[in-house]
mmCIF file of C-alpha atoms in Angstrom:
data_model
loop_
_atom_site.group_PDB
_atom_site.id
_atom_site.type_symbol
_atom_site.label_atom_id
_atom_site.label_comp_id
_atom_site.label_asym_id
_atom_site.label_seq_id
_atom_site.Cartn_x
_atom_site.Cartn_y
_atom_site.Cartn_z
ATOM 1 C CA MET H 1 -1.104 23.115 -14.894
ATOM 2 C CA ASN H 2 2.215 23.969 -15.200
ATOM 3 C CA LYS H 3 5.227 24.457 -13.077
ATOM 4 C CA THR H 4 4.940 27.969 -13.089
ATOM 5 C CA GLN H 5 1.389 28.276 -12.233
ATOM 6 C CA SER H 6 -0.027 27.580 -8.348
ATOM 7 C CA ALA H 7 -2.712 25.838 -7.465
ATOM 8 C CA THR H 8 -5.437 28.153 -6.946
ATOM 9 C CA PRO H 9 -8.443 28.310 -3.820
ATOM 10 C CA SER H 10 -10.777 26.608 -6.505
ATOM 11 C CA ASP H 11 -8.088 23.459 -7.427
ATOM 12 C CA LEU H 12 -7.526 22.905 -3.598
ATOM 13 C CA PHE H 13 -11.212 22.500 -2.428
ATOM 14 C CA SER H 14 -11.831 20.005 -5.577
ATOM 15 C CA LYS H 15 -8.800 17.951 -4.936
ATOM 16 C CA VAL H 16 -10.578 17.780 -1.181
ATOM 17 C CA ARG H 17 -14.089 17.398 -2.168
ATOM 18 C CA GLU H 18 -12.313 14.006 -4.313
ATOM 19 C CA GLN H 19 -10.716 12.790 -1.306
ATOM 20 C CA ASN H 20 -13.285 13.120 0.981
ATOM 21 C CA GLN H 21 -15.395 11.321 -1.502
ATOM 22 C CA ASP H 22 -12.861 8.553 -1.350
ATOM 23 C CA PHE H 23 -12.664 8.543 2.320
ATOM 24 C CA HIS H 24 -16.262 8.453 2.925
ATOM 25 C CA GLN H 25 -16.647 5.152 0.298
ATOM 26 C CA LEU H 26 -13.486 3.724 1.855
ATOM 27 C CA SER H 27 -14.933 4.204 5.030
ATOM 28 C CA LEU H 28 -18.612 2.658 4.583
ATOM 29 C CA LEU H 29 -16.516 -0.321 2.808
ATOM 30 C CA LEU H 30 -14.463 -1.225 5.890
ATOM 31 C CA LEU H 31 -16.655 -0.004 9.013
ATOM 32 C CA GLY H 32 -20.109 -0.010 7.454
ATOM 33 C CA SER H 33 -22.918 -2.925 7.670
ATOM 34 C CA ASP H 34 -24.601 -3.813 4.250
ATOM 35 C CA GLU H 35 -27.815 -1.809 5.942
ATOM 36 C CA LEU H 36 -25.737 1.564 6.334
ATOM 37 C CA ALA H 37 -24.418 1.195 2.799
ATOM 38 C CA ALA H 38 -27.706 1.056 1.540
ATOM 39 C CA ARG H 39 -28.854 3.911 3.180
ATOM 40 C CA GLU H 40 -25.881 5.507 2.100
ATOM 41 C CA HIS H 41 -26.567 5.087 -1.313
ATOM 42 C CA ALA H 42 -22.723 3.616 -1.183
ATOM 43 C CA MET H 43 -23.109 0.900 -4.211
ATOM 44 C CA GLU H 44 -24.844 3.997 -6.188
ATOM 45 C CA LEU H 45 -22.326 5.836 -5.981
ATOM 46 C CA LEU H 46 -19.432 3.441 -6.695
ATOM 47 C CA LEU H 47 -21.504 2.206 -10.058
ATOM 48 C CA GLY H 48 -21.433 6.422 -11.021
ATOM 49 C CA ARG H 49 -17.530 6.507 -10.831
ATOM 50 C CA ASP H 50 -15.922 6.444 -14.365
ATOM 51 C CA ARG H 51 -12.837 4.611 -14.784
ATOM 52 C CA ASP H 52 -10.697 7.760 -13.517
ATOM 53 C CA GLY H 53 -12.692 7.760 -10.273
ATOM 54 C CA LEU H 54 -11.997 4.031 -9.477
ATOM 55 C CA ALA H 55 -8.336 4.488 -10.313
ATOM 56 C CA ARG H 56 -7.976 7.501 -7.960
ATOM 57 C CA LEU H 57 -10.340 5.185 -5.004
ATOM 58 C CA LEU H 58 -7.671 2.297 -5.950
ATOM 59 C CA ALA H 59 -4.967 4.842 -5.276
ATOM 60 C CA THR H 60 -6.319 6.274 -2.025
ATOM 61 C CA ALA H 61 -7.075 2.740 -0.755
ATOM 62 C CA ASP H 62 -3.451 1.530 -1.534
ATOM 63 C CA THR H 63 -1.722 4.926 0.101
ATOM 64 C CA HIS H 64 -3.541 3.766 3.424
ATOM 65 C CA HIS H 65 -3.088 0.073 2.906
ATOM 66 C CA VAL H 66 -6.513 -1.064 2.385
ATOM 67 C CA VAL H 67 -6.938 -2.733 -0.658
ATOM 68 C CA VAL H 68 -7.222 -6.422 0.309
ATOM 69 C CA ARG H 69 -9.749 -4.864 3.116
ATOM 70 C CA ALA H 70 -11.897 -2.940 1.471
ATOM 71 C CA PHE H 71 -11.970 -4.369 -1.915
ATOM 72 C CA GLN H 72 -12.909 -7.931 -1.064
ATOM 73 C CA VAL H 73 -16.010 -6.020 0.764
ATOM 74 C CA LEU H 74 -16.779 -4.240 -2.732
ATOM 75 C CA GLN H 75 -15.981 -7.585 -4.597
ATOM 76 C CA GLY H 76 -18.789 -9.066 -2.587
ATOM 77 C CA ARG H 77 -21.803 -6.014 -2.914
ATOM 78 C CA ALA H 78 -21.031 -5.668 -6.242
ATOM 79 C CA THR H 79 -21.537 -9.516 -6.732
ATOM 80 C CA ASN H 80 -24.710 -9.379 -4.526
ATOM 81 C CA VAL H 81 -25.950 -6.730 -6.890
ATOM 82 C CA GLY H 82 -25.266 -8.756 -10.107
ATOM 83 C CA GLU H 83 -22.329 -6.129 -10.525
ATOM 84 C CA GLN H 84 -20.196 -8.590 -12.071
ATOM 85 C CA GLU H 85 -17.918 -5.787 -13.908
ATOM 86 C CA LEU H 86 -17.628 -3.992 -10.653
ATOM 87 C CA ALA H 87 -16.896 -7.001 -8.875
ATOM 88 C CA GLN H 88 -14.023 -8.641 -11.265
ATOM 89 C CA TRP H 89 -12.753 -4.950 -10.820
ATOM 90 C CA ALA H 90 -12.255 -5.005 -6.999
ATOM 91 C CA ALA H 91 -11.527 -9.154 -7.287
ATOM 92 C CA THR H 92 -8.000 -7.740 -9.578
ATOM 93 C CA ALA H 93 -7.130 -5.011 -7.396
ATOM 94 C CA VAL H 94 -7.426 -7.666 -4.076
ATOM 95 C CA SER H 95 -5.339 -9.950 -6.485
ATOM 96 C CA THR H 96 -2.519 -7.843 -7.340
ATOM 97 C CA GLU H 97 -2.223 -6.701 -4.113
ATOM 98 C CA GLN H 98 -1.963 -10.246 -2.854
ATOM 99 C CA GLU H 99 0.355 -10.445 -5.285
ATOM 100 C CA ARG H 100 2.452 -7.989 -4.874
ATOM 101 C CA ALA H 101 2.661 -9.262 -0.674
ATOM 102 C CA GLN H 102 3.403 -13.052 -2.013
ATOM 103 C CA LYS H 103 6.374 -11.683 -4.043
ATOM 104 C CA ALA H 104 7.900 -9.386 -0.991
ATOM 105 C CA VAL H 105 7.301 -12.130 1.424
ATOM 106 C CA ILE H 106 9.413 -14.036 -0.676
ATOM 107 C CA PHE H 107 12.099 -11.182 -1.620
ATOM 108 C CA LEU H 108 12.446 -10.618 2.157
ATOM 109 C CA ARG H 109 13.552 -14.523 2.186
ATOM 110 C CA SER H 110 16.350 -13.772 -0.183
ATOM 111 C CA ILE H 111 17.648 -10.765 2.423
ATOM 112 C CA CYS H 112 17.460 -12.436 5.182
ATOM 113 C CA GLU H 113 19.357 -15.295 3.658
ATOM 114 C CA ALA H 114 21.640 -13.591 2.184
ATOM 115 C CA LEU H 115 22.411 -11.138 5.830
ATOM 116 C CA SER H 116 22.172 -14.585 7.817
ATOM 117 C CA SER H 117 24.692 -16.292 5.620
ATOM 118 C CA THR H 118 27.437 -13.279 6.440
ATOM 119 C CA GLY H 119 26.855 -13.369 10.140
ATOM 120 C CA CYS H 120 24.414 -10.436 9.990
ATOM 121 C CA PRO H 121 21.639 -12.170 12.408
ATOM 122 C CA VAL H 122 18.488 -10.789 11.701
ATOM 123 C CA LEU H 123 14.357 -10.067 12.615
ATOM 124 C CA VAL H 124 11.804 -9.495 10.597
ATOM 125 C CA ILE H 125 9.406 -6.516 12.254
ATOM 126 C CA LYS H 126 6.064 -6.536 10.807
ATOM 127 C CA SER H 127 2.858 -5.250 12.479
ATOM 128 C CA LEU H 128 0.194 -6.117 11.667
ATOM 129 C CA GLU H 129 -2.105 -3.284 11.883
ATOM 130 C CA HIS H 130 -2.729 -2.986 7.708
ATOM 131 C CA TRP H 131 -3.046 -6.972 7.831
ATOM 132 C CA PRO H 132 -4.306 -8.404 5.651
ATOM 133 C CA ASP H 133 -2.431 -5.562 3.613
ATOM 134 C CA LEU H 134 1.211 -5.696 3.486
ATOM 135 C CA GLY H 135 1.854 -1.757 4.319
ATOM 136 C CA SER H 136 3.991 0.279 2.451
ATOM 137 C CA ASP H 137 7.551 -1.529 3.786
ATOM 138 C CA LEU H 138 9.519 -4.216 5.065
ATOM 139 C CA ASP H 139 11.502 -3.618 8.609
ATOM 140 C CA LEU H 140 14.626 -5.926 9.188
ATOM 141 C CA PHE H 141 16.190 -5.733 12.589
ATOM 142 C CA THR H 142 19.390 -6.564 13.386
ATOM 143 C CA THR H 143 22.578 -6.083 15.757
ATOM 144 C CA ALA H 144 25.222 -6.454 12.506
ATOM 145 C CA ASP H 145 27.807 -3.725 11.811
ATOM 146 C CA ASP H 146 26.097 -1.254 9.605
ATOM 147 C CA ARG H 147 28.875 -1.142 7.266
ATOM 148 C CA GLY H 148 28.678 -5.052 7.137
ATOM 149 C CA VAL H 149 24.865 -4.259 6.789
ATOM 150 C CA VAL H 150 25.186 -1.555 3.409
ATOM 151 C CA ARG H 151 27.737 -3.866 1.549
ATOM 152 C CA ILE H 152 25.623 -6.787 1.496
ATOM 153 C CA MET H 153 22.747 -4.699 0.481
ATOM 154 C CA THR H 154 24.849 -2.915 -2.045
ATOM 155 C CA LYS H 155 26.691 -5.802 -3.560
ATOM 156 C CA GLN H 156 25.099 -8.581 -2.924
ATOM 157 C CA LEU H 157 21.184 -7.567 -3.416
ATOM 158 C CA HIS H 158 22.216 -4.573 -5.711
ATOM 159 C CA ALA H 159 20.475 -2.443 -3.368
ATOM 160 C CA GLN H 160 20.315 1.511 -3.414
ATOM 161 C CA VAL H 161 20.802 3.165 -0.248
ATOM 162 C CA LEU H 162 17.934 5.250 -0.203
ATOM 163 C CA ASP H 163 18.595 9.078 1.998
ATOM 164 C CA ARG H 164 18.335 8.893 5.596
ATOM 165 C CA SER H 165 16.636 11.193 8.262
ATOM 166 C CA TRP H 166 18.251 12.428 11.367
ATOM 167 C CA GLY H 167 16.625 9.885 13.714
ATOM 168 C CA ASP H 168 17.336 7.263 11.119
ATOM 169 C CA ARG H 169 20.527 8.019 11.445
ATOM 170 C CA LEU H 170 20.493 8.231 15.149
ATOM 171 C CA ALA H 171 18.222 4.928 15.807
ATOM 172 C CA HIS H 172 21.622 3.423 12.905
ATOM 173 C CA LYS H 173 18.233 2.449 10.548
ATOM 174 C CA TRP H 174 18.980 2.447 7.214
ATOM 175 C CA ASN H 175 16.254 2.773 4.313
ATOM 176 C CA PHE H 176 17.169 0.499 1.118
ATOM 177 C CA LYS H 177 15.657 0.337 -2.801
ATOM 178 C CA VAL H 178 15.855 -3.639 -3.618
ATOM 179 C CA PRO H 179 15.972 -3.498 -7.576
ATOM 180 C CA GLY H 180 12.524 -5.717 -8.918
ATOM 181 C CA LEU H 181 10.787 -5.100 -5.331
ATOM 182 C CA ALA H 182 8.051 -2.090 -4.917
ATOM 183 C CA GLU H 183 8.500 -1.763 -0.946
#
């Protein structure tokens, strides 16, 4: 579909149907017992997905920060029924997410050290709502002057200042894109 064409109701319903399938299967992985998954034929549905369908499921899990939680279960269930290819695919997804989280922590340490070494006290704010998944951002709090923080982030860490909402401005919140960091 090109930019001049608009989505038809059929296109939209098809997308919603695909998303509902993804949510249903992720819910079975995250919340369902092995018995419920068996009754719902969860493994058969997952095995029936082609590469694009699995990629879409992974993208949905990533969007909702449940890759590690959901795909560790998938890896175990696939192993239990002898589906080694699916188990390996799930293991790779988990490993990739865990590596991303480890890399983020290393970057986070560098950022904190850069800020602290220039007199900007800093505190990492990370809720555990996504645990063991990382989530999509890293939050820091400092009482330092905004200009000093922006200067350190842009000059020393080569970060790009991202757009801020009105609420961000009122709260003195800044958003940065740090080179080499996905978050």
